[in-house]
CSV table of C-alpha atoms and ligand atoms in Angstrom, one decimal:
chain,number,residue,atom,x,y,z
A,1,UNK,CA,0.0,0.0,0.0
A,2,UNK,CA,1.6,3.2,-1.3
A,3,UNK,CA,0.8,5.5,1.6
A,4,UNK,CA,2.0,3.0,4.3
A,5,UNK,CA,5.1,1.8,2.4
A,6,UNK,CA,8.3,2.5,4.3
A,7,UNK,CA,6.5,4.1,7.3
A,8,UNK,CA,7.7,3.5,10.8
A,9,UNK,CA,4.8,2.7,13.0
A,10,UNK,CA,4.8,2.2,16.8
A,11,UNK,CA,2.0,-0.3,17.5
A,12,UNK,CA,1.0,0.0,21.1
A,13,UNK,CA,-1.2,-2.6,22.8
A,14,UNK,CA,-3.1,-1.8,26.0
A,15,UNK,CA,-5.0,-4.5,28.0
A,16,UNK,CA,-8.1,-6.1,26.5
A,17,UNK,CA,-9.2,-9.2,24.8
A,18,UNK,CA,-9.0,-7.5,21.4
A,19,UNK,CA,-5.2,-7.9,21.8
A,20,UNK,CA,-5.7,-11.2,19.8
A,21,UNK,CA,-6.6,-9.0,16.8
A,22,UNK,CA,-3.4,-7.0,17.2
A,23,UNK,CA,-1.4,-10.0,15.9
A,24,UNK,CA,-3.2,-9.9,12.6
A,25,UNK,CA,-3.1,-6.1,12.6
A,26,UNK,CA,0.7,-6.2,12.9
A,27,UNK,CA,0.9,-8.7,10.1
A,28,UNK,CA,-1.2,-6.6,7.8
A,29,UNK,CA,0.8,-3.4,8.5
A,30,UNK,CA,4.0,-5.2,7.6
A,31,UNK,CA,2.3,-6.6,4.5
A,32,UNK,CA,1.4,-3.1,3.5
A,33,UNK,CA,5.1,-2.1,3.8
A,34,UNK,CA,5.4,-0.6,7.2
A,35,UNK,CA,8.2,-1.2,9.8
A,36,UNK,CA,6.4,-2.0,13.0
A,37,UNK,CA,7.8,-1.6,16.6
A,38,UNK,CA,5.5,-3.1,19.2
A,39,UNK,CA,5.1,-1.6,22.7
A,40,UNK,CA,2.9,-3.3,25.2
A,41,UNK,CA,1.5,-2.4,28.6
A,42,UNK,CA,1.8,-4.9,31.4
A,43,UNK,CA,-1.9,-5.6,31.1
A,44,UNK,CA,-1.6,-6.3,27.4
A,45,UNK,CA,1.0,-9.0,28.1
A,46,UNK,CA,-1.7,-10.9,30.1
A,47,UNK,CA,-3.7,-11.3,26.8
A,48,UNK,CA,-1.0,-12.0,24.2
A,49,UNK,CA,2.7,-12.8,24.6
A,50,UNK,CA,5.5,-10.4,23.6
A,51,UNK,CA,7.0,-13.5,21.8
A,52,UNK,CA,4.0,-13.6,19.4
A,53,UNK,CA,4.3,-9.9,18.7
A,54,UNK,CA,8.1,-10.1,18.3
A,55,UNK,CA,7.8,-13.0,15.8
A,56,UNK,CA,5.3,-11.1,13.7
A,57,UNK,CA,7.0,-7.7,13.8
A,58,UNK,CA,10.5,-9.1,13.6
A,59,UNK,CA,11.6,-6.6,16.3
A,60,UNK,CA,12.0,-7.1,20.0
A,61,UNK,CA,9.0,-5.8,22.0
A,62,UNK,CA,9.3,-3.0,24.5
A,63,UNK,CA,7.1,-3.3,27.6
A,64,UNK,CA,8.8,-1.3,30.3
A,65,UNK,CA,10.1,2.2,30.7
A,66,UNK,CA,13.0,0.7,32.7
A,67,UNK,CA,14.1,-1.4,29.7
A,68,UNK,CA,17.9,-1.3,29.9
A,69,UNK,CA,18.3,-2.1,26.1
A,70,UNK,CA,18.0,1.6,25.4
A,71,UNK,CA,21.5,2.9,26.1
A,72,UNK,CA,20.3,6.2,27.4
A,73,UNK,CA,17.4,4.4,29.2
A,74,UNK,CA,14.9,6.6,27.4
A,75,UNK,CA,12.9,4.2,25.2
A,76,UNK,CA,10.0,6.7,25.3
A,77,UNK,CA,12.1,9.3,23.4
A,78,UNK,CA,14.1,7.0,21.2
A,79,UNK,CA,11.0,5.1,19.9
A,80,UNK,CA,9.1,8.2,18.9
A,81,UNK,CA,11.8,10.4,17.4
A,82,UNK,CA,11.9,8.2,14.2
A,83,UNK,CA,8.3,7.1,14.2
A,84,UNK,CA,5.8,8.3,11.6
A,85,UNK,CA,2.8,7.3,13.7
A,86,UNK,CA,1.8,5.8,17.0
A,87,UNK,CA,-1.2,3.4,16.8
A,88,UNK,CA,-2.7,2.1,20.0
A,89,UNK,CA,-4.8,-0.9,19.2
A,90,UNK,CA,-6.5,-2.0,21.4
A,91,UNK,CA,-6.9,1.3,23.3
A,92,UNK,CA,-8.7,0.3,26.5
A,93,UNK,CA,-11.1,2.7,28.4
A,94,UNK,CA,-8.5,2.9,31.2
A,95,UNK,CA,-5.7,3.7,28.8
A,96,UNK,CA,-7.6,6.5,27.1
A,97,UNK,CA,-8.5,8.0,30.5
A,98,UNK,CA,-4.8,8.0,31.3
A,99,UNK,CA,-3.9,9.7,28.0
A,100,UNK,CA,-6.5,12.3,28.5
A,101,UNK,CA,-4.9,13.5,31.7
A,102,UNK,CA,-1.4,13.3,30.3
A,103,UNK,CA,-0.5,10.6,32.8
A,104,UNK,CA,2.6,8.7,31.9
A,105,UNK,CA,3.3,5.9,34.4
A,106,UNK,CA,4.2,3.2,31.9
A,107,UNK,CA,6.2,3.1,28.6
A,108,UNK,CA,3.2,3.3,26.3
A,109,UNK,CA,1.5,6.2,27.9
A,110,UNK,CA,4.9,7.9,28.4
A,111,UNK,CA,5.7,7.7,24.7
A,112,UNK,CA,2.3,8.9,23.6
A,113,UNK,CA,2.9,12.0,25.7
A,114,UNK,CA,6.5,12.4,24.6
A,115,UNK,CA,5.9,12.0,20.8
A,116,UNK,CA,6.4,15.1,18.6
A,117,UNK,CA,2.7,15.9,17.9
A,118,UNK,CA,3.4,17.6,14.6
A,119,UNK,CA,5.3,14.8,12.9
A,120,UNK,CA,3.9,11.8,14.7
A,121,UNK,CA,0.1,11.5,14.8
A,122,UNK,CA,-1.5,9.3,17.5
A,123,UNK,CA,-4.3,6.9,16.3
A,124,UNK,CA,-6.4,5.1,18.9
A,125,UNK,CA,-8.6,2.1,18.1
A,126,UNK,CA,-10.8,1.7,21.2
A,127,UNK,CA,-12.0,-1.7,22.4
A,128,UNK,CA,-14.2,-2.4,25.4
A,129,UNK,CA,-17.5,-3.7,26.7
A,130,UNK,CA,-20.6,-1.8,25.4
A,131,UNK,CA,-21.5,-0.4,28.8
A,132,UNK,CA,-18.0,0.9,29.2
A,133,UNK,CA,-18.0,2.4,25.7
A,134,UNK,CA,-21.4,4.2,26.2
A,135,UNK,CA,-20.4,5.5,29.7
A,136,UNK,CA,-20.4,9.3,29.7
A,137,UNK,CA,-16.9,9.3,31.1
A,138,UNK,CA,-15.6,7.3,28.1
A,139,UNK,CA,-17.5,9.4,25.6
A,140,UNK,CA,-16.2,12.6,27.3
A,141,UNK,CA,-12.7,11.2,27.1
A,142,UNK,CA,-13.0,10.3,23.4
A,143,UNK,CA,-14.3,13.8,22.6
A,144,UNK,CA,-11.5,15.4,24.5
A,145,UNK,CA,-8.8,13.2,23.0
A,146,UNK,CA,-10.2,14.1,19.6
A,147,UNK,CA,-10.1,17.8,20.5
A,148,UNK,CA,-6.4,17.3,21.7
A,149,UNK,CA,-5.5,16.2,18.1
A,150,UNK,CA,-5.7,12.4,18.4
A,151,UNK,CA,-7.4,10.3,15.7
A,152,UNK,CA,-9.9,8.3,17.8
A,153,UNK,CA,-11.4,5.6,15.5
A,154,UNK,CA,-14.9,4.3,15.8
A,155,UNK,CA,-15.8,0.9,17.2
A,156,UNK,CA,-17.5,-2.1,15.6
A,157,UNK,CA,-20.9,-3.4,16.6
A,158,UNK,CA,-21.7,-7.1,17.4
A,159,UNK,CA,-21.1,-9.9,19.8
A,160,UNK,CA,-18.5,-9.2,22.5
A,161,UNK,CA,-16.2,-11.6,24.3
A,162,UNK,CA,-18.2,-11.0,27.5
A,163,UNK,CA,-21.3,-12.5,25.8
A,164,UNK,CA,-23.1,-9.2,25.5
A,165,UNK,CA,-23.8,-7.6,22.2
A,166,UNK,CA,-23.5,-3.9,21.1
A,167,UNK,CA,-21.0,-1.1,20.3
A,168,UNK,CA,-17.4,-1.4,21.5
A,169,UNK,CA,-15.6,-4.1,19.6
A,170,UNK,CA,-12.3,-3.1,18.1
A,171,UNK,CA,-12.5,-2.5,14.4
A,172,UNK,CA,-11.3,-5.3,12.2
A,173,UNK,CA,-7.5,-5.2,11.4
A,174,UNK,CA,-8.1,-4.5,7.7
A,175,UNK,CA,-10.3,-1.5,8.7
A,176,UNK,CA,-7.6,-0.1,11.0
A,177,UNK,CA,-5.0,-0.5,8.2
A,178,UNK,CA,-7.3,1.6,6.0
A,179,UNK,CA,-7.7,4.2,8.7
A,180,UNK,CA,-3.9,4.4,9.0
A,181,UNK,CA,-3.5,4.7,5.2
A,182,UNK,CA,-6.0,7.6,5.4
A,183,UNK,CA,-4.0,9.5,8.0
A,184,UNK,CA,-1.0,9.3,5.6
A,185,UNK,CA,-2.9,10.2,2.4
A,186,UNK,CA,-3.1,13.9,1.3
A,187,UNK,CA,-6.7,15.1,1.5
A,188,UNK,CA,-6.9,16.3,-2.1
A,189,UNK,CA,-10.7,15.7,-2.2
A,190,UNK,CA,-11.6,17.0,1.2
A,191,UNK,CA,-15.1,18.6,1.1
A,192,UNK,CA,-16.1,16.9,-2.1
A,193,UNK,CA,-18.8,14.3,-2.6
A,194,UNK,CA,-17.9,11.5,-4.9
A,195,UNK,CA,-20.4,9.1,-6.4
A,196,UNK,CA,-19.1,5.8,-7.9
A,197,UNK,CA,-21.1,3.2,-9.9
A,198,UNK,CA,-19.5,-0.3,-9.9
A,199,UNK,CA,-20.0,-3.9,-10.9
A,200,UNK,CA,-22.3,-5.5,-13.4
A,201,UNK,CA,-26.1,-5.2,-13.6
A,202,UNK,CA,-28.4,-8.2,-13.6
A,203,UNK,CA,-31.4,-8.2,-15.9
A,204,UNK,CA,-34.0,-10.8,-15.0
A,205,UNK,CA,-35.5,-13.2,-17.6
A,206,UNK,CA,-37.7,-14.8,-14.9
A,207,UNK,CA,-37.6,-15.0,-11.1
A,208,UNK,CA,-34.6,-17.4,-11.2
A,209,UNK,CA,-32.7,-16.6,-14.4
A,210,UNK,CA,-31.1,-13.5,-15.9
A,211,UNK,CA,-28.4,-11.9,-18.0
A,212,UNK,CA,-25.3,-10.3,-16.5
A,213,UNK,CA,-21.6,-9.8,-17.5
A,214,UNK,CA,-18.1,-10.5,-16.2
A,215,UNK,CA,-17.4,-7.2,-14.4
A,216,UNK,CA,-16.0,-8.0,-10.9
A,217,UNK,CA,-16.5,-4.5,-9.5
A,218,UNK,CA,-12.9,-4.4,-8.3
A,219,UNK,CA,-12.0,-1.2,-10.1
A,220,UNK,CA,-15.0,0.7,-8.9
A,221,UNK,CA,-14.5,-0.5,-5.3
A,222,UNK,CA,-10.8,0.5,-5.5
A,223,UNK,CA,-11.8,4.0,-6.7
A,224,UNK,CA,-14.4,4.4,-4.0
A,225,UNK,CA,-11.8,3.5,-1.4
A,226,UNK,CA,-9.1,5.8,-3.0
A,227,UNK,CA,-11.6,8.7,-3.0
A,228,UNK,CA,-12.3,8.1,0.7
A,229,UNK,CA,-8.6,8.0,1.5
A,230,UNK,CA,-8.3,11.4,-0.2
A,231,UNK,CA,-10.9,12.9,2.1
A,232,UNK,CA,-14.0,12.7,0.0
A,233,UNK,CA,-17.5,11.8,1.2
A,234,UNK,CA,-18.2,8.7,-1.0
A,235,UNK,CA,-21.3,6.9,-2.1
A,236,UNK,CA,-21.0,3.6,-4.0
A,237,UNK,CA,-23.9,2.3,-6.1
A,238,UNK,CA,-23.0,-1.3,-6.7
A,239,UNK,CA,-24.5,-4.1,-8.9
A,240,UNK,CA,-24.3,-7.6,-7.6
A,241,UNK,CA,-20.7,-8.5,-6.6
A,242,UNK,CA,-19.2,-10.4,-3.7
A,243,UNK,CA,-16.9,-7.7,-2.5
A,244,UNK,CA,-16.7,-6.2,1.0
A,245,UNK,CA,-17.9,-2.6,1.3
A,246,UNK,CA,-14.8,-0.4,1.4
A,247,UNK,CA,-14.0,1.3,4.7
A,248,UNK,CA,-15.7,4.7,5.1
A,249,UNK,CA,-17.9,4.3,2.0
A,250,UNK,CA,-21.7,4.4,2.0
A,251,UNK,CA,-22.9,1.6,-0.3
A,252,UNK,CA,-26.2,1.1,-2.0
A,253,UNK,CA,-26.7,-2.3,-3.6
A,254,UNK,CA,-28.9,-2.5,-6.7
A,255,UNK,CA,-29.6,-5.2,-9.3
A,256,UNK,CA,-30.9,-4.0,-12.6
A,257,UNK,CA,-29.9,-1.1,-14.8
A,258,UNK,CA,-33.1,0.7,-14.1
A,259,UNK,CA,-32.5,0.4,-10.3
A,260,UNK,CA,-28.9,1.6,-10.8
A,261,UNK,CA,-30.2,4.5,-12.9
A,262,UNK,CA,-32.7,5.6,-10.2
A,263,UNK,CA,-30.0,5.4,-7.4
A,264,UNK,CA,-27.4,7.2,-9.4
A,265,UNK,CA,-29.8,10.0,-10.4
A,266,UNK,CA,-30.8,10.5,-6.8
A,267,UNK,CA,-27.2,10.7,-5.4
A,268,UNK,CA,-25.9,12.7,-8.3
A,269,UNK,CA,-27.9,15.6,-7.1
A,270,UNK,CA,-25.6,16.0,-4.1
A,271,UNK,CA,-22.3,15.0,-5.7
A,272,UNK,CA,-19.4,17.0,-7.3
A,273,UNK,CA,-17.8,14.0,-9.0
A,274,UNK,CA,-19.5,10.9,-10.7
A,275,UNK,CA,-17.2,8.0,-11.7
A,276,UNK,CA,-19.1,5.5,-13.8
A,277,UNK,CA,-17.2,2.2,-13.7
A,278,UNK,CA,-20.3,0.0,-13.8
A,279,UNK,CA,-20.7,-2.4,-16.7
A,280,UNK,CA,-24.4,-1.6,-17.3
A,281,UNK,CA,-26.3,-4.1,-19.4
A,282,UNK,CA,-27.2,-2.3,-22.6
A,283,UNK,CA,-30.4,-4.3,-23.0
A,284,UNK,CA,-33.1,-5.9,-20.8
A,285,UNK,CA,-36.0,-8.2,-21.8
A,286,UNK,CA,-39.1,-6.2,-22.5
A,287,UNK,CA,-41.2,-8.4,-20.3
A,288,UNK,CA,-39.6,-10.6,-17.7
A,289,UNK,CA,-41.7,-13.7,-17.0
A,290,UNK,CA,-43.6,-13.5,-13.7
A,291,UNK,CA,-43.1,-17.3,-13.0
A,292,UNK,CA,-40.2,-19.6,-13.7
A,293,UNK,CA,-40.2,-20.5,-17.4
A,294,UNK,CA,-40.7,-24.3,-17.4
A,295,UNK,CA,-38.9,-26.7,-19.7
A,296,UNK,CA,-40.9,-29.7,-20.9
A,297,UNK,CA,-39.9,-32.3,-23.4
A,298,UNK,CA,-41.8,-30.7,-26.3
A,299,UNK,CA,-41.8,-27.0,-25.2
A,300,UNK,CA,-40.3,-24.6,-27.8
A,301,UNK,CA,-37.0,-22.8,-26.9
A,302,UNK,CA,-38.1,-19.5,-25.4
A,303,UNK,CA,-37.5,-16.3,-27.4
A,304,UNK,CA,-37.1,-12.9,-25.8
A,305,UNK,CA,-37.7,-9.4,-27.0
A,306,UNK,CA,-35.1,-6.9,-25.8
A,307,UNK,CA,-35.3,-3.2,-25.3
A,308,UNK,CA,-32.5,-0.8,-24.6
A,309,UNK,CA,-31.6,0.3,-21.1
A,310,UNK,CA,-31.0,4.0,-20.4
A,311,UNK,CA,-27.5,5.3,-20.7
A,312,UNK,CA,-26.9,6.3,-17.1
A,313,UNK,CA,-23.7,8.2,-17.6
A,314,UNK,CA,-25.0,10.1,-20.6
A,315,UNK,CA,-28.2,11.0,-18.9
A,316,UNK,CA,-26.5,12.2,-15.7
A,317,UNK,CA,-23.8,14.1,-17.6
A,318,UNK,CA,-26.5,15.9,-19.7
A,319,UNK,CA,-29.1,16.1,-17.0
A,320,UNK,CA,-30.3,19.1,-15.0
A,321,UNK,CA,-28.0,18.4,-12.1
A,322,UNK,CA,-24.8,18.6,-14.2
A,323,UNK,CA,-26.0,21.7,-16.0
A,324,UNK,CA,-27.3,23.5,-12.9
A,325,UNK,CA,-24.1,23.0,-11.0
A,326,UNK,CA,-20.9,21.4,-12.0
A,327,UNK,CA,-20.7,17.6,-11.8
A,328,UNK,CA,-17.4,16.2,-13.0
A,329,UNK,CA,-18.3,13.0,-14.8
A,330,UNK,CA,-15.8,10.2,-15.5
A,331,UNK,CA,-16.7,7.2,-17.8
A,332,UNK,CA,-14.9,3.9,-18.3
A,333,UNK,CA,-14.9,2.6,-21.8
A,334,UNK,CA,-14.5,-1.2,-22.0
A,335,UNK,CA,-13.2,-2.0,-25.5
A,336,UNK,CA,-11.8,-4.9,-27.3
A,337,UNK,CA,-9.9,-2.9,-30.0
A,338,UNK,CA,-8.9,0.7,-31.0
A,339,UNK,CA,-9.0,1.8,-27.4
A,340,UNK,CA,-7.7,5.3,-27.9
A,341,UNK,CA,-10.2,6.1,-30.7
A,342,UNK,CA,-13.2,4.4,-29.1
A,343,UNK,CA,-12.5,6.1,-25.8
A,344,UNK,CA,-12.3,9.6,-27.4
A,345,UNK,CA,-15.5,8.9,-29.4
A,346,UNK,CA,-17.3,7.8,-26.2
A,347,UNK,CA,-16.1,10.8,-24.3
A,348,UNK,CA,-17.6,13.2,-26.9
A,349,UNK,CA,-20.8,11.2,-27.4
A,350,UNK,CA,-21.6,11.0,-23.7
A,351,UNK,CA,-20.5,14.6,-23.1
A,352,UNK,CA,-18.1,13.9,-20.2
A,353,UNK,CA,-14.8,15.7,-19.4
A,354,UNK,CA,-12.8,12.5,-18.7
A,355,UNK,CA,-13.2,9.0,-20.3
A,356,UNK,CA,-10.9,6.2,-19.2
A,357,UNK,CA,-10.2,3.5,-21.8
A,358,UNK,CA,-9.3,-0.1,-21.1
A,359,UNK,CA,-9.4,-3.5,-22.7
A,360,UNK,CA,-12.3,-5.2,-21.1
A,361,UNK,CA,-11.5,-8.9,-21.6
A,362,UNK,CA,-7.9,-8.3,-20.5
A,363,UNK,CA,-9.0,-7.1,-17.0
A,364,UNK,CA,-12.3,-8.7,-16.1
A,365,UNK,CA,-11.9,-10.3,-12.7
A,366,UNK,CA,-8.2,-9.6,-12.5
A,367,UNK,CA,-6.4,-7.5,-9.8
A,368,UNK,CA,-4.5,-5.4,-12.3
A,369,UNK,CA,-5.1,-3.4,-15.4
A,370,UNK,CA,-3.7,-0.6,-17.6
A,371,UNK,CA,-5.6,2.6,-18.4
A,372,UNK,CA,-5.8,5.3,-21.0
A,373,UNK,CA,-7.0,8.7,-19.7
A,374,UNK,CA,-8.6,10.9,-22.3
A,375,UNK,CA,-9.7,14.4,-21.5
A,376,UNK,CA,-9.7,17.7,-23.4
A,377,UNK,CA,-6.1,18.3,-22.5
A,378,UNK,CA,-5.0,15.1,-24.2
A,379,UNK,CA,-4.2,11.5,-23.5
A,380,UNK,CA,-2.1,9.9,-20.8
A,381,UNK,CA,-1.3,6.2,-20.2
A,382,UNK,CA,-1.3,4.6,-16.8
A,383,UNK,CA,0.9,1.5,-17.2
A,384,UNK,CA,-0.1,-2.0,-15.9
A,385,UNK,CA,-0.5,-1.9,-12.1
A,386,UNK,CA,-2.8,-3.1,-9.3
A,387,UNK,CA,-6.3,-1.7,-9.4
A,388,UNK,CA,-5.6,0.0,-6.0
A,389,UNK,CA,-2.6,1.8,-7.5
A,390,UNK,CA,-4.5,2.8,-10.6
A,391,UNK,CA,-7.3,4.0,-8.5
A,392,UNK,CA,-5.0,6.3,-6.5
A,393,UNK,CA,-3.4,7.7,-9.7
A,394,UNK,CA,-6.8,8.3,-11.3
A,395,UNK,CA,-8.2,10.0,-8.1
A,396,UNK,CA,-5.0,12.2,-8.2
A,397,UNK,CA,-5.8,13.1,-11.8
A,398,UNK,CA,-9.4,13.9,-11.0
A,399,UNK,CA,-8.4,16.0,-7.9
A,400,UNK,CA,-6.0,18.0,-10.1
A,401,UNK,CA,-8.5,18.6,-12.9
A,402,UNK,CA,-11.4,19.4,-10.6
A,403,UNK,CA,-10.6,23.0,-9.6
A,404,UNK,CA,-10.3,24.2,-13.2
A,405,UNK,CA,-13.4,22.3,-14.2
A,406,UNK,CA,-15.4,23.9,-11.3
A,407,UNK,CA,-14.1,27.4,-12.2
A,408,UNK,CA,-15.3,27.2,-15.8
A,409,UNK,CA,-18.5,25.1,-15.3
B,501,CTP,N1,-22.8,3.3,-19.2
B,501,CTP,C1,-23.9,3.7,-18.6
B,501,CTP,N2,-25.1,3.2,-18.9
B,501,CTP,C2,-25.3,2.3,-19.9
B,501,CTP,C3,-24.1,1.9,-20.6
B,501,CTP,C4,-22.9,2.4,-20.3
B,501,CTP,O1,-23.8,4.5,-17.6
B,501,CTP,N3,-26.5,1.8,-20.2
B,501,CTP,C5,-21.5,3.9,-18.9
B,501,CTP,C6,-20.5,2.9,-18.2
B,501,CTP,O2,-20.7,2.9,-16.8
B,501,CTP,C7,-19.2,3.4,-18.7
B,501,CTP,C8,-19.5,4.1,-20.0
B,501,CTP,O3,-20.9,4.3,-20.0
B,501,CTP,O4,-18.7,4.5,-17.8
B,501,CTP,C9,-19.0,3.3,-21.2
B,501,CTP,O5,-19.6,2.0,-21.1
B,501,CTP,P1,-19.3,0.9,-22.2
B,501,CTP,O6,-20.0,-0.4,-21.8
B,501,CTP,O7,-17.9,0.9,-22.5
B,501,CTP,O8,-20.0,1.5,-23.5
B,501,CTP,P2,-21.4,1.6,-24.1
B,501,CTP,O9,-21.9,3.0,-23.9
B,501,CTP,O10,-22.3,0.6,-23.5
B,501,CTP,O11,-21.2,1.3,-25.6
B,501,CTP,P3,-20.7,-0.1,-26.3
B,501,CTP,O12,-21.3,-1.2,-25.5
B,501,CTP,O13,-21.4,0.1,-27.6
B,501,CTP,O14,-19.2,-0.1,-26.4
């Protein structure tokens, strides 16, 4: 992950059952390219061993402010002067209460207080029982820690180790990694609302059968995520895919082209950018059968009459919302040949400022692709890379083009 690659992260564990998730979190941060130094409170060592965390981080763990390994015996200073970020996960109610008051009676709270605030942000991933989370004291502490400049993440909802159910679970490790990536990503789309359509549509023939296509939705999901990392407020209108909703993104699931059209039209009214990655079915059957079409030995092969679906992108780009106030529309042209020419033609015929060309069959379902960006300035090529990397480059391109577009629109 580009924004985390090469970053030095101090991963602090305070006491709580969610410490078991810290092992996976450490692994994911390292996989994303970070260098991780683990620091544990005495309570955390009751839940998971320093041996486990050392093996995963490939660094000896610090758990005491009296650790004589630091030649100057100032681990709290040494560990934070080179760090790019301190992440406390899990952050217990007790640990946050301590931080709030600037108490520093163990190595982890000491280094949180001693870190250079400007260059080393503090991210807290709370984890506790639902009553503890809802307690006014905890909520007061969270608000104040936020006010003091810490990034206090939300909590998950669901079953808790104590057997109760509610708010207070630590976020899943992949969600915390996304939040860390967001801290490091420049907020080039802050204040903007981005709408993304993704995946295939499904056009019913009868209640059990239908027509769809091979779009996996991966590019659209990666774009929604990249826009959120860049500070945008993101809505994702998705056709049927099996992908997890990206962190921070509001997702609306739809099935048919008509449903996607209605959802996109409604959200486009409040958006500044619309990125249409969906592979919308161009046709649907005029009349889907109400009941399952039965096959008997002598029944004729069914025939279907097709009618054209609306062109969602063209209608949104030419609609009242786009004309009344600027809406920067981006299309994705899935071609099988003459990508540059087809992409330019589609850009002009749909009336959008930016059309992205790609070879459909060379990317459906895969994790990488190459793209051709065609706008009024010219053409630029994004060489083969993962869809996450391409999404980040495309979002950077959009963020750069947006101010001039908004000025002239
Ligand atoms: N699109 C859309 N609604 C449709 C068809 C396409 O919004 N009914 C959008 C897609 O989301 C994409 C762009 O238009 O952003 C180009 O889609 P593509 O399938 O490449 O082209 P089509 O317009 O369908 O033309 P053709 O199938 O003839 O290539």
